[in-house]
Coordinates of C-alpha atoms in Angstrom, one line a residue:
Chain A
X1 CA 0.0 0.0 0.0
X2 CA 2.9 2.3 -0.4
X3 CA 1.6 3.9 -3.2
X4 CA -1.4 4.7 -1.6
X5 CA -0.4 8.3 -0.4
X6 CA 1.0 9.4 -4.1
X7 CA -2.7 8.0 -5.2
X8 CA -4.5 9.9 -2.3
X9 CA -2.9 13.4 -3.3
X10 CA -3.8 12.7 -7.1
X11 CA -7.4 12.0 -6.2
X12 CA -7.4 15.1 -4.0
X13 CA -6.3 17.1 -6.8
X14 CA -8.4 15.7 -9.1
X15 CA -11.6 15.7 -7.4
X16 CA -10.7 19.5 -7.1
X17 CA -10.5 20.1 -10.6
X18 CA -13.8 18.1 -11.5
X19 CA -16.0 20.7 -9.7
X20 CA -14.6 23.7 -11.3
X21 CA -16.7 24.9 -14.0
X22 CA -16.4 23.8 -17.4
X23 CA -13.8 21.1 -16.5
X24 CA -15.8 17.6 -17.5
X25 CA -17.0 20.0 -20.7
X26 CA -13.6 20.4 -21.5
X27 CA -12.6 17.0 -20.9
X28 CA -15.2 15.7 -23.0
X29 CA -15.0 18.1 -25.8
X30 CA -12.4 16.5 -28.4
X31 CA -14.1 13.1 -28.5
X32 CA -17.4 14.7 -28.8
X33 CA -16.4 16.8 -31.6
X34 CA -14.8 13.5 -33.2
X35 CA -18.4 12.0 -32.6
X36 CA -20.1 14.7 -34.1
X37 CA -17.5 15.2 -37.3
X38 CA -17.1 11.8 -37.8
X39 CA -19.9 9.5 -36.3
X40 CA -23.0 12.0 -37.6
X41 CA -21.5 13.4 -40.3
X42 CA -19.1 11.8 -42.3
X43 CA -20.2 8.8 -40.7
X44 CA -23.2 8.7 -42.9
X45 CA -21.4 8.0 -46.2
X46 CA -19.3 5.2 -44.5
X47 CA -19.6 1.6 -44.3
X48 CA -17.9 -1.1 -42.3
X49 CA -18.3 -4.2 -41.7
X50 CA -20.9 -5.5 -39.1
X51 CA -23.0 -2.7 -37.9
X52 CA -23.1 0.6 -38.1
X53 CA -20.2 3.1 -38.1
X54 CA -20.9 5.0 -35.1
X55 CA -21.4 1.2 -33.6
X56 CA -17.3 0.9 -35.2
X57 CA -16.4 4.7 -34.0
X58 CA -17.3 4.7 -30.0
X59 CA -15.4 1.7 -28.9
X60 CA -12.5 3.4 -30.8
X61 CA -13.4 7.2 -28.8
X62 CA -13.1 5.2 -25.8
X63 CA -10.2 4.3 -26.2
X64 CA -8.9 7.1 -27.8
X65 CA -9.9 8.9 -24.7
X66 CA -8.8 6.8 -22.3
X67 CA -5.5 7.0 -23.5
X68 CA -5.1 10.7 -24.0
X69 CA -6.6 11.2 -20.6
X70 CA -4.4 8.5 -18.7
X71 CA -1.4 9.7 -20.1
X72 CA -1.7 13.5 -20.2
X73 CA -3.0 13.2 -16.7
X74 CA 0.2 11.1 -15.6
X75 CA 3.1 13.3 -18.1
X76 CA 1.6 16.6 -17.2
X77 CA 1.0 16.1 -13.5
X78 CA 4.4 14.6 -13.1
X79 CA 6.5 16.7 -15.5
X80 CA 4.9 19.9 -13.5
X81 CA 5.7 18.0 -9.9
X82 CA 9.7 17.7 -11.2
X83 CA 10.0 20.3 -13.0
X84 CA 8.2 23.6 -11.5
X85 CA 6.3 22.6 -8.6
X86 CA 9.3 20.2 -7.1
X87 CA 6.6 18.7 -4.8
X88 CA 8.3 15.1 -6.7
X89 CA 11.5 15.8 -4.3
X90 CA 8.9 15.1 -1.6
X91 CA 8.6 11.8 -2.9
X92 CA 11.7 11.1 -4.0
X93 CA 13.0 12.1 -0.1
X94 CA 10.3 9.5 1.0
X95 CA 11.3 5.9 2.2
X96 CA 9.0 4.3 -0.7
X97 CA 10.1 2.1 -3.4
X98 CA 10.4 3.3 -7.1
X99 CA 7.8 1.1 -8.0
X100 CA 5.5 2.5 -5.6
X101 CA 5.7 5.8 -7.1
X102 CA 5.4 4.4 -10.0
X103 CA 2.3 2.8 -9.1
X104 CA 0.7 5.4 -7.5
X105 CA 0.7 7.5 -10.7
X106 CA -0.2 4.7 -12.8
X107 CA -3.6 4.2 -10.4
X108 CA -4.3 7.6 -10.7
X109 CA -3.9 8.3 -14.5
X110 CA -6.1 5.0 -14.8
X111 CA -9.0 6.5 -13.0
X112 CA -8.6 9.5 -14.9
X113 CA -8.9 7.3 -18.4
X114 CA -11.7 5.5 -16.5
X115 CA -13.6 9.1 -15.9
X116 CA -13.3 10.1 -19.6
X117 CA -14.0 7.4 -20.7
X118 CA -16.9 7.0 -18.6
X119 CA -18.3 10.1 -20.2
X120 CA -17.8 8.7 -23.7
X121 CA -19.7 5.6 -23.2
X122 CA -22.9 7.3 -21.3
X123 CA -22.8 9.3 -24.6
X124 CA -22.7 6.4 -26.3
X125 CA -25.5 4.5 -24.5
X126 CA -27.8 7.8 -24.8
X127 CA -26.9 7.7 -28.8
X128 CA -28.1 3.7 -29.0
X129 CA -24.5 3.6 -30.8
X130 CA -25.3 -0.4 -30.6
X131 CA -22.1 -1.1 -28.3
X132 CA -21.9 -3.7 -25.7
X133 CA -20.3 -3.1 -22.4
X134 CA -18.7 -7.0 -21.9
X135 CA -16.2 -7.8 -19.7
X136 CA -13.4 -8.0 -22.3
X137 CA -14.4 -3.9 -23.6
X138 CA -14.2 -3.0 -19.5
X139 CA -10.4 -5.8 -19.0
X140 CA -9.9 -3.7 -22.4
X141 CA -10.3 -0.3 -21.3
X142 CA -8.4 -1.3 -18.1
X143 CA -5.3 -2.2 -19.8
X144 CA -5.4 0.2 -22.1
X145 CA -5.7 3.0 -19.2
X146 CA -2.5 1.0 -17.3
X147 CA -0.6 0.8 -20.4
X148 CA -0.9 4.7 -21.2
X149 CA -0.4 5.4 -17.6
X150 CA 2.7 3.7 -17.5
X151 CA 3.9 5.6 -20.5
X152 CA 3.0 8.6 -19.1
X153 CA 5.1 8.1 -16.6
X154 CA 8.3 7.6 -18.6
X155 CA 7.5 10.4 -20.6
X156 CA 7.2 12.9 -17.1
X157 CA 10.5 11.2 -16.0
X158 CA 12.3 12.1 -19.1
X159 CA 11.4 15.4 -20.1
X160 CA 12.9 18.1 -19.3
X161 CA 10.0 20.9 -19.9
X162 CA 5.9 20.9 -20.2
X163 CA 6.5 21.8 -23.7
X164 CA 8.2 18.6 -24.0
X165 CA 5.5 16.3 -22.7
X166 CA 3.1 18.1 -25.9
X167 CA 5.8 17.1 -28.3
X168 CA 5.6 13.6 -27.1
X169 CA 2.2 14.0 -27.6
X170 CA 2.7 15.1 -31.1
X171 CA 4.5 12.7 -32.5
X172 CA 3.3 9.3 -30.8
X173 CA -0.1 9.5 -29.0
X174 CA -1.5 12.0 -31.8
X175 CA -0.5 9.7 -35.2
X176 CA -2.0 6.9 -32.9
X177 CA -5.4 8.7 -32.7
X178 CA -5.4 9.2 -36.7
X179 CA -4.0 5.9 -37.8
X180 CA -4.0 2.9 -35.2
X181 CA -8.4 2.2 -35.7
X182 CA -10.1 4.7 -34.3
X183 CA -12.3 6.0 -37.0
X184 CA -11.6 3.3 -39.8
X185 CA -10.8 -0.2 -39.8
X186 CA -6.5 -0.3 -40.8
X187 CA -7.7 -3.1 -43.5
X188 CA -8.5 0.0 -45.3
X189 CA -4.6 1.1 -45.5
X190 CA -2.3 -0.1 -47.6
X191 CA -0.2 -2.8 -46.7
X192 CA 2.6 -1.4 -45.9
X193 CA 0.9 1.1 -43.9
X194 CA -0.6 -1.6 -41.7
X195 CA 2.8 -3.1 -40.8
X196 CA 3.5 0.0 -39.4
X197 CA 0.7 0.6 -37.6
X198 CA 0.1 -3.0 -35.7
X199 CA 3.4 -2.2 -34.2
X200 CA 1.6 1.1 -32.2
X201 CA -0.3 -0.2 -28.6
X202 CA -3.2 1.8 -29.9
X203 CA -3.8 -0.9 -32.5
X204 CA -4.3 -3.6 -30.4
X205 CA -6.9 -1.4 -28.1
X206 CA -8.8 -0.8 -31.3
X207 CA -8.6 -4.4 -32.3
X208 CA -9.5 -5.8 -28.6
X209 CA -11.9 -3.5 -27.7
X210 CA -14.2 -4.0 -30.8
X211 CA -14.1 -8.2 -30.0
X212 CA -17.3 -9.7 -28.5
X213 CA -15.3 -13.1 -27.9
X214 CA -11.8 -13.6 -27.2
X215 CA -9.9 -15.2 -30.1
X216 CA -6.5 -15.6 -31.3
X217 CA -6.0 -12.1 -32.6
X218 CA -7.4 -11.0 -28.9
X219 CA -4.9 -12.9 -27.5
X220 CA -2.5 -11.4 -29.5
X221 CA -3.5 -7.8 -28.8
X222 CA -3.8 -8.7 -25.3
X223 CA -0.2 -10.1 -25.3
X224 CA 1.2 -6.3 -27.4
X225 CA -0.8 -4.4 -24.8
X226 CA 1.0 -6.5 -21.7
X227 CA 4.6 -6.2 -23.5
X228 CA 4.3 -2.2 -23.8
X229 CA 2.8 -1.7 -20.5
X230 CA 5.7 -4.1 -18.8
X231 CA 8.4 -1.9 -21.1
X232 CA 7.4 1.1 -19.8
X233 CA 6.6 0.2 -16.3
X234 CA 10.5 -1.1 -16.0
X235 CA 11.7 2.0 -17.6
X236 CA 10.0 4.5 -15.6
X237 CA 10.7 2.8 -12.2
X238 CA 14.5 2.9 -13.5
X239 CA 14.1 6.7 -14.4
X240 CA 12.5 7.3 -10.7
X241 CA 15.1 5.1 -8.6
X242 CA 18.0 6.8 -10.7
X243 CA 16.6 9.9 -10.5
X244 CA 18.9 12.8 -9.7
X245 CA 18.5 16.6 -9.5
Chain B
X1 CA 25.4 11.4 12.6
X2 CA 26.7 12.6 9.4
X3 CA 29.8 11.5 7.9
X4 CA 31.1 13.0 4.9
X5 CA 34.5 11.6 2.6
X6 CA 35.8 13.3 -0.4
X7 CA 32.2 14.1 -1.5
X8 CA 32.1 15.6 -5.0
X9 CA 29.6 16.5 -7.2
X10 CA 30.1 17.6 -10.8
X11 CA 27.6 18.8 -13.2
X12 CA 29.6 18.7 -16.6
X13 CA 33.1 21.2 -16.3
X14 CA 31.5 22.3 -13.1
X15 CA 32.4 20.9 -10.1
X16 CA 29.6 21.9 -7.6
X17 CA 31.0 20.2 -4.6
X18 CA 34.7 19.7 -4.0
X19 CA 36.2 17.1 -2.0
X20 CA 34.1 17.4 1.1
X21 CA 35.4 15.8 4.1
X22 CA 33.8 16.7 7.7
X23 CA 31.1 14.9 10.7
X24 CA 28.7 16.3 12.4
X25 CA 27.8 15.0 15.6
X26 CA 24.1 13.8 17.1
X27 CA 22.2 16.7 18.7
X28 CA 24.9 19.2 17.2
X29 CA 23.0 22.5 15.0
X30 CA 25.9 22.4 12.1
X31 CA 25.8 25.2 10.0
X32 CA 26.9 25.3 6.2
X33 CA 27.8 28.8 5.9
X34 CA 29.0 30.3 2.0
X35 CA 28.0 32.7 -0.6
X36 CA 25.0 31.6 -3.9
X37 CA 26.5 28.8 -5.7
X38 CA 28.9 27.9 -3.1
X39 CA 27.7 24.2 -3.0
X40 CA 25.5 24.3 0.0
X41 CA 21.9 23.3 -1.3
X42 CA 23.6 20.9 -3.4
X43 CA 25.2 19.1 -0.3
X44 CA 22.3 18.7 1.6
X45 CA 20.7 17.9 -2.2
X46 CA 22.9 14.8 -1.5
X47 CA 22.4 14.0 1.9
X48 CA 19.1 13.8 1.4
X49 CA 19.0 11.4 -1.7
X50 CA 18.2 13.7 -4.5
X51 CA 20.9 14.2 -6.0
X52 CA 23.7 11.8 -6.8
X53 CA 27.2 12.1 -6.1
X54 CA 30.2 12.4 -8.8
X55 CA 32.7 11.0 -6.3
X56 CA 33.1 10.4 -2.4
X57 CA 31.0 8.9 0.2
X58 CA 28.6 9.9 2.7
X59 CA 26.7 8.3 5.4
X60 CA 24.0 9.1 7.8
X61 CA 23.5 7.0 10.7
X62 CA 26.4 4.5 9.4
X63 CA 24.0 4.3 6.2
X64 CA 25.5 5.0 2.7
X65 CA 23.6 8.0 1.1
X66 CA 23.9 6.2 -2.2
X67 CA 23.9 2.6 -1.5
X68 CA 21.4 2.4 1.1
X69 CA 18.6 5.9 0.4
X70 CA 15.9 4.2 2.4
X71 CA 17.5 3.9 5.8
X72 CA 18.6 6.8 5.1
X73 CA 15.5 8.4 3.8
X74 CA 13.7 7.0 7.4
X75 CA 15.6 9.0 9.5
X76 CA 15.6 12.4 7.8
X77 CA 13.3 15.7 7.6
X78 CA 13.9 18.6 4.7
X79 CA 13.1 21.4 4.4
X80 CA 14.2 22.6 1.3
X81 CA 15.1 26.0 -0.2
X82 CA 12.2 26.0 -2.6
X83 CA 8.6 25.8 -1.4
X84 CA 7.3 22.7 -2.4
X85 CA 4.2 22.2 -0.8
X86 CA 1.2 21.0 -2.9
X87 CA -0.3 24.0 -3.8
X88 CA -3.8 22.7 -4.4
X89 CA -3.6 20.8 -0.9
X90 CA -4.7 22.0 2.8
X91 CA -1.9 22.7 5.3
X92 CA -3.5 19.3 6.9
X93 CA -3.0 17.1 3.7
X94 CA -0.3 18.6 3.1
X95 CA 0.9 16.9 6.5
X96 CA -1.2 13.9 5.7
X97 CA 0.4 12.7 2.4
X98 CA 3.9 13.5 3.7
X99 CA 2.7 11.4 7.0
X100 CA 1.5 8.0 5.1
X101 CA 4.6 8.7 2.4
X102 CA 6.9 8.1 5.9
X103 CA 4.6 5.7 7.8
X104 CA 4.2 7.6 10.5
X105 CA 1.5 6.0 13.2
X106 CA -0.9 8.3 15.4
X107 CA -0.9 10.4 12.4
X108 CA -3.7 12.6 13.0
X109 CA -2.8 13.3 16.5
X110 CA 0.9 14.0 15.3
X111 CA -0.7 16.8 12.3
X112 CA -2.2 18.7 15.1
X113 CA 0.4 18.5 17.5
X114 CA 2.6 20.2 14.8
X115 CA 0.3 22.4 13.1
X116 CA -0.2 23.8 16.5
X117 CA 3.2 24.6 17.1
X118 CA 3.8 26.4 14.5
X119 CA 0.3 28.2 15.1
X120 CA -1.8 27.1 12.0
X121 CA -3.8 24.6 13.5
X122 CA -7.2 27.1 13.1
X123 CA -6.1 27.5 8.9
X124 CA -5.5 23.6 8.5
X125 CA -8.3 23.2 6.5
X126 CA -7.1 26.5 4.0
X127 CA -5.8 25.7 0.4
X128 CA -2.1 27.0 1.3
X129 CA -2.1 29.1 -2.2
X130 CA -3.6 31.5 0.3
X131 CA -0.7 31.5 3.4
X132 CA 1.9 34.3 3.5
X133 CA 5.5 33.3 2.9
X134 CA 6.6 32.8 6.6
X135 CA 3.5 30.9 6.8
X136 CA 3.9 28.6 4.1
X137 CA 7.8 28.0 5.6
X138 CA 6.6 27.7 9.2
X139 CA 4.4 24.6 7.3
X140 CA 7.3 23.0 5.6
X141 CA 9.1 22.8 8.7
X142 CA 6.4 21.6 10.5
X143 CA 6.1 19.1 8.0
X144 CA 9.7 18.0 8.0
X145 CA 9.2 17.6 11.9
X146 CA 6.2 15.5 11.4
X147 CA 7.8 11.9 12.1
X148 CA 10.5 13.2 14.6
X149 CA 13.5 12.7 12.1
X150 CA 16.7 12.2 13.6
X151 CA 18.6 14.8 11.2
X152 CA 16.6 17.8 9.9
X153 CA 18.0 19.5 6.9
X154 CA 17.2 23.0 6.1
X155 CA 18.3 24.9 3.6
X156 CA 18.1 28.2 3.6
X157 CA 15.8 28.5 6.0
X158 CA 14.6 31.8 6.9
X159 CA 15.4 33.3 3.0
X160 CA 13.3 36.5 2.2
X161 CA 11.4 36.3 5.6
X162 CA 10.9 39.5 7.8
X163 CA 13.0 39.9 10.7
X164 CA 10.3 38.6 13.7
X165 CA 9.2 35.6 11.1
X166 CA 12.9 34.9 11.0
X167 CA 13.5 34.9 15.1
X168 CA 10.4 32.4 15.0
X169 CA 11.4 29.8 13.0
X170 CA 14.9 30.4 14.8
X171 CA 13.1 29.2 17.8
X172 CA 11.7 26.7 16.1
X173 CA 15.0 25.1 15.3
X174 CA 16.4 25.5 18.6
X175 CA 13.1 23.4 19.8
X176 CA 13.9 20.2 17.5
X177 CA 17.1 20.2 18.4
X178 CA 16.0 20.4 22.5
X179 CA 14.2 17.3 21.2
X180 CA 17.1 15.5 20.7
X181 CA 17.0 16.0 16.7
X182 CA 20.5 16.9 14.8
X183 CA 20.0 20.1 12.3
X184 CA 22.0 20.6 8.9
X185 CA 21.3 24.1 8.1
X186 CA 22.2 26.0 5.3
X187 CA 22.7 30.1 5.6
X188 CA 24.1 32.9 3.5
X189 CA 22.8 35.2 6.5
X190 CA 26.2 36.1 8.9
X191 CA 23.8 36.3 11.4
X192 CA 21.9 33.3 11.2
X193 CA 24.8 31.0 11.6
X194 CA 26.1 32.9 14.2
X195 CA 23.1 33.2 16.7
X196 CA 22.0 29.0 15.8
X197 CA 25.0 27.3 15.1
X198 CA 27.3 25.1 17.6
X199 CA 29.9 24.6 14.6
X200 CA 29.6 26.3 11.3
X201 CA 31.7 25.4 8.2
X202 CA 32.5 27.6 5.5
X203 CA 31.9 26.9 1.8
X204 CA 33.6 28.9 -1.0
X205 CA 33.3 27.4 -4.7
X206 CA 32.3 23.9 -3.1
X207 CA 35.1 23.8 -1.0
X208 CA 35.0 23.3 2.6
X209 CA 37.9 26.2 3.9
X210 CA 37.2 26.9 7.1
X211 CA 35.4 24.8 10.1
X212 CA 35.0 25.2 13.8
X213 CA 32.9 27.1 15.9
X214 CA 31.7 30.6 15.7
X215 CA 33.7 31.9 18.5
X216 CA 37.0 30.1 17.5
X217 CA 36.7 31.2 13.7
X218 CA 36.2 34.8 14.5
X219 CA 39.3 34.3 17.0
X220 CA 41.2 33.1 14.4
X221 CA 41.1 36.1 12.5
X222 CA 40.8 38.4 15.1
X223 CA 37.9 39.6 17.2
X224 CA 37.8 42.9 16.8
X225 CA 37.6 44.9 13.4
X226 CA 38.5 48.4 12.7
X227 CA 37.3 49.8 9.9
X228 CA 38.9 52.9 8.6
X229 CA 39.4 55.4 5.9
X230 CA 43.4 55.6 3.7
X231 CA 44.4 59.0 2.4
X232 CA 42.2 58.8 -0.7
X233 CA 39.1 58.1 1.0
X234 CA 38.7 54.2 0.2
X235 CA 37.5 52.3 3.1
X236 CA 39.5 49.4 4.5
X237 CA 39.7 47.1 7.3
X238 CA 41.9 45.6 9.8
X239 CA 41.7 42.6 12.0
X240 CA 42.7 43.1 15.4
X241 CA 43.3 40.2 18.1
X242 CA 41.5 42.0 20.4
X243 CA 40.5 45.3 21.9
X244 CA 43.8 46.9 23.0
X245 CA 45.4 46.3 19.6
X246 CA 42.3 47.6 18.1
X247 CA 42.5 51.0 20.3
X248 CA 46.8 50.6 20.0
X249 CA 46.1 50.7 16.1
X250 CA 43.3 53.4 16.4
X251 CA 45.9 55.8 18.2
X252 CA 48.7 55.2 15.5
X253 CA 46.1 55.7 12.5
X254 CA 44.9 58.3 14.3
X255 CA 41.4 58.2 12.6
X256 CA 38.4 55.9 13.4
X257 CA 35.4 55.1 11.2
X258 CA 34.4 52.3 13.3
X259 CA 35.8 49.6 15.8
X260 CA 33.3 46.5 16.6
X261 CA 33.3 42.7 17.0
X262 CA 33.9 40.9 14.1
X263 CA 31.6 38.4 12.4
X264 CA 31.4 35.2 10.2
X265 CA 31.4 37.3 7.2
X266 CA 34.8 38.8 8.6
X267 CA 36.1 35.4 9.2
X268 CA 34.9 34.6 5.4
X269 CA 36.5 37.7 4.0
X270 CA 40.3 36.7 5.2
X271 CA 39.6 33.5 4.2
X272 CA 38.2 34.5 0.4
X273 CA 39.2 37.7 0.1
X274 CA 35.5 37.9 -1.1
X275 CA 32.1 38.6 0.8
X276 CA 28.8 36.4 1.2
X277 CA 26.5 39.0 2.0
X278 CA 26.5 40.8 -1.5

């Protein structure tokens, strides 16, 4: 339970921010603008296979949000607590294991995924969107929340301003959003293309997450999702233990 | 308590920290006295785990800063030179996440003991964005008190605090130690390490020059100062051994502009040939 106190102060902080105005509007506000744009709109003139496209394009905002929120949440928050606010010295002065800090965050940008994503889905249910909450979409979501977390937390250890945590953003969570599922299925690219974009965690959400049964291509993704959250968990518990002002 | 060996710290050509070698005993007030940059805050930055030695050794409690942080981190309290309080916490979780980070039992009863002490108990429940400076200080070392810690770092304690706030927390410090606590401070105020210190060491460009207690260092160099004016109106200083050979040298100059005790920062201007106080 050692990473209970870095989870408490998060939760404080958050539940702070949810009751200021405009916060769950603004939290909410991209993927509902990706429903809108792409779900009602364009999403008329598209067909997948299966269903309907707004049916193929929530499961994909869910986990689109969930990721962005899980890891801004985690990068921000810690890049700030380093870097400006030095309230991470606190923790690093602390007699707590690496991997309880490490933890700790990782809860805490989970329940922020959770939250958004929370938002997406009541949407979703409200729209009749035809989407099933089963256990594998919730294990899905889970994993997916851990795995961005866990990044997140590399990413805060790493950089060395705020501005750097966006341009992390930039150039791995943001061609993840376009390319690894969300709004169209990646048999629609061209081969090549799909290579490149199986290797991206995001992928494998996409893929899982849209799976009613588990089968060997869930067991795959499941297996990708595991390897990327371990990766990151080992490298951001090495960045905190050999961290050094 | 604290045993330091050739401790070094480099950051790239700089060398922040140069071959440090000293101890400090238990239940001494040490004080690490030196101009900005003169490698204090980066010491204790050392001491207290967070930053990572180039070279030497050092040890609190017979445990190895590097090799063993979470013994060492059990036994310490810091209050460091930057505020880093949550700022969108409460003075009392504030206390409370610092008090389940160190395990502390009795933790509720142990917030309001210290919260009282310092005199915030009735603004516990405040968002601390909303404390005045010497409030927001008094807090950190209230919160570096919280478990008891056998060492208590502070770096630069009383920095841009009013005179009376300053004198508080001075008490404050002289309390913890009456507790049986050792204190590691770090001061660029002359007066500071005089009026708290039992030994003070003096840092200039991360090297230790100078280390004994207040009295003997200003005895080295002379306990009284005259301070005078040459023929073309530049103001100088001498160091006398004491009174009569300030007043014999007074007589011969035959012009005073002042004769008083001498200080720490006198002790660090023979040393340096430099000032702290700039």
């Amino acid at each position: 339970m050692n990473w209970y106190p870095i989870f408490l102060r998060e939760m404080i902080q958050f539940k702070k921010k949810l009751f200021r105005l405009g916060y769950i509007f603004t939290s909410m506000m991209v993927p509902l603008l990706y429903l809108l744009a792409f779900g009602l709109g364009l999403g008329r003139s598209i067909q997948v296979p299966g269903g309907s496209y707004l049916g193929f394009l929530l499961p994909g905002l869910v986990a689109m949000s969930s990721m962005n929120n899980a890891y801004n949440w985690v990068a921000s928050g810690l890049n700030l607590s380093r870097v400006y606010f030095k309230t991470f010295q606190v923790l690093i002065q602390s007699p707590i294991a690496p991997t309880s800090i490490m933890a700790g965050y990782v809860l805490a940008g989970m329940v922020r995924g959770l939250f958004a994503s929370l938002m997406i889905i009541l949407v979703g249910l409200g729209a009749r969107a035809g989407f099933q909450l089963t256990p594998l979409f919730v294990f899905t979501l889970l994993l997916n929340c851990f795995l961005f977390a866990n990044m997140g937390v590399l990413i805060g250890m790493i950089t060395k301003t705020h501005e750097d945590t966006s341009t992390y953003a930039n150039f791995f969570i943001l061609p993840m959003v376009f390319f690894s599922g969300t709004f169209f299925p990646i048999d629609r690219m061209p081969a090549v293309l799909q290579a490149v974009v199986l290797c991206l965690p995001l992928t494998h959400t996409n893929i899982l997450i849209r799976k009613t049964a588990l089968d060997g291509q869930g067991i795959t993704a499941i297996l990708v999702m595991l390897g990327y959250a371990l990766f990151f968990f080992v490298l951001g518990a090495r960045k905190i233990k050999n961290y050094s002002e | 308590m604290i045993k330091l060996e050739h401790l070094t710290k480099d950051y790239g050509k700089i060398r922040a920290v140069d071959d440090l070698s000293f101890q400090i005993g238990r239940n001494e007030i040490f004080g690490l006295l030196g101009p900005n940059g003169a490698g204090k805050s980066t010491t204790i930055k050392i001491l207290t785990t967070l930053v990572k030695p180039s070279g030497g050794r050092a040890a609190l409690d017979g445990f190895d800063v590097v090799r063993e942080p979470l013994e060492v981190k059990k036994r310490i309290g810091v209050v460091p030179q930057e505020n880093n309080l949550d700022r969108e916490l409460s003075a009392f979780d504030n206390l409370r996440i610092y008090g389940l980070l160190h395990h502390l039992p009795d933790l509720e009863q142990k917030i309001e003991e210290q919260l009282r002490s310092v005199d915030l108990w009735e603004r516990r429940k405040d968002n601390i964005q909303t404390f005045s400076g010497g409030m927001q200080r008094r807090l950190l070392i209230a919160r570096a008190a919280l478990g008891g810690p056998r060492v208590l770092f502070l770096d630069e304690p009383t920095i841009g605090l009013d005179p009376q706030v300053r004198r508080e927390i001075w008490n404050m410090i002289r309390r913890l130690r009456a507790q049986g606590g050792t204190v590691l401070l770090t001061t660029h105020y002359i007066e500071e390490a005089e009026a708290l210190s039992d030994r003070v060491g003096i840092l200039s460009r991360g090297k230790l020059i100078a280390l004994d207690t207040p009295a003997n260092l200003k005895k080295m160099v002379g306990e009284y100062v005259v301070e005078y004016l040459d023929g073309e109106g530049n103001q100088l200083t001498r160091m006398c051994a004491g009174r009569e050979d300030a007043e014999c040298f007074l007589r011969e100059a035959g012009i005073e502009v002042r004769r008083r005790r001498s200080n720490l920062e006198d002790v660090f201007v023979k040393l340096t040939g430099e000032r702290i106080e700039k």
